[in-house]
Amino acid sequence: MSQKKTAFITGITGQDGAYLAKFLLGKGYRVGGLVRRTSHSESMTQRLDWLGITGDVELVDGDLGDISSLARIVQRLAPDEVYNLAAQSFVATSWQQPVLTANSTAVGVVNVLEALRLGSPKSRFYQASSSEMYGLIQEPMQSETTPFYPRSPYAVAKLYGHWITVNYRESFGMHASSGILFNHESPLRGIEFVTRKVSDGVARIKLGLAKELRLGNIDAKRDWGHARDYVRAMWMMLQQDQADDYVIATGRTTTVRDMCRIAFSHVGLDMDSHVVIDPKLFRPAEVDTLLGNPAKAAAKFGWTPEISLEELITEMVDADLARLKPRAS
Ligand code: NDP
Ligand code: GDP
């Protein structure tokens, strides 16, 4: 009988970490995850609770900024696979906290890589890279060979994470892959991101808890997929004999306006009567449009997305309606 594999996930309390943990448990993995101590630990496992898996994962204390904690965890778990999903992940916040963003989103990556190089060099490593690295796009459809042009402190930090992953692969022969994932969402998406802000806002308006939804640049276009589809791609990358870099995207781009219209029309409301454009929500530098080409992942390991934007947005609106209903009655 083959031995149970162990995976270690940084960012397990986040959207992707929770879905990935569930996916790996389903494949029979032992799953360990990094958690940061806070003064309100009861809310820490919200997403894992939502998926019903809190009791099935091993949560270990540490922080991306504390390499001693990472070294200790690597020694204790001896992971076959490490998924580095932890980061300060919100673009808008990265202008307010650029140094913190650099420390976790950039330096955090090399901390994990060093802990592995010194303590478990055979572990396979996944880095959560981002389509935000394309920023001011240099090609209409972005692939692994498209030049990067980051437009926020977040994207600059992610670019470091991407290249240090490539560098550790090339310098030390580590099995280190970088997944360049385009935006992916779910009912577990943070409330500050636009899809979730919209699904939550639509649910509030429908239930009579709010009248308007304030948004920034609704002409921006994104290539949105479902987190459940995207965590499957992370795992598939680490099952390849050779580590490599892959774009994960749907190949379809939609404006924030049209995404919003899907959400409002799902509950029979007219978005034009409720959306208010708030100039304060515009960003110092915008990424106007993103559109990914996932052909390499499809050709190398047969990954294709299964959930459409319409299914994603309606699932999110329905989940927020269910969450908020008790407050409306
Ligand atoms: P979330 O913001 O939902 O989760 C981020 C996770 O990182 C949380 O678990 C958070 O912990 C943890 N974290 C942050 N800072 C530290 C730190 N210093 N030490 C330890 N843990 C830390 O992000 P997502 O799940 O959406 O994204 C996962 C990764 O993928 C991120 O790196 C993100 O930048 C990247 N990415 C995401 C995309 C998307 O569309 N979702 C697109 C492309 C890349 P806590 O709960 O304590 O805050
Ligand atoms: P990002 O692509 O990682 O920055 O994901 P977001 O969901 O935060 O933003 C996607 C796009 O929606 C960006 O171009 C934002 O400028 C745009 N957007 C418009 N209004 C809002 C808003 O109110 N909140 C957020 N988060 N984004 C908004």
Short mmCIF file of C-alpha atoms in Angstrom, two decimals, residues 26 31 35 41 52 56 68 71 77 81 85 98 112 133 137 143 147 171 191 195 198 211 290 296 298 300-301:
data_model
loop_
_atom_site.label_atom_id
_atom_site.label_comp_id
_atom_site.label_asym_id
_atom_site.label_seq_id
_atom_site.Cartn_x
_atom_site.Cartn_y
_atom_site.Cartn_z
CA GLY A 26 -10.38 14.16 -0.79
CA VAL A 31 -2.85 18.23 5.31
CA VAL A 35 -1.86 29.86 10.89
CA SER A 41 -8.71 32.92 17.04
CA GLY A 52 -16.58 21.35 7.20
CA ASP A 56 -9.38 17.22 9.49
CA SER A 68 12.41 29.83 12.26
CA ALA A 71 11.96 25.62 9.43
CA LEU A 77 5.74 17.65 8.81
CA GLU A 81 4.24 19.02 -1.33
CA LEU A 85 -0.56 30.59 -0.86
CA PRO A 98 3.71 48.51 0.63
CA VAL A 112 9.62 29.25 2.56
CA MET A 133 2.20 40.72 -12.79
CA ILE A 137 -0.45 44.31 -20.61
CA SER A 143 0.68 33.52 -21.66
CA PRO A 147 6.55 40.16 -20.60
CA SER A 171 19.96 27.18 -9.07
CA ILE A 191 -15.41 40.75 1.01
CA THR A 195 -16.99 39.98 -7.13
CA VAL A 198 -20.98 42.78 -5.60
CA LYS A 211 -30.09 50.64 -1.07
CA LEU A 290 -6.53 40.85 -18.19
CA LYS A 296 0.00 25.18 -21.91
CA ALA A 298 -4.38 22.16 -21.11
CA LYS A 300 0.66 19.45 -20.52
CA PHE A 301 -1.81 18.05 -18.00
#
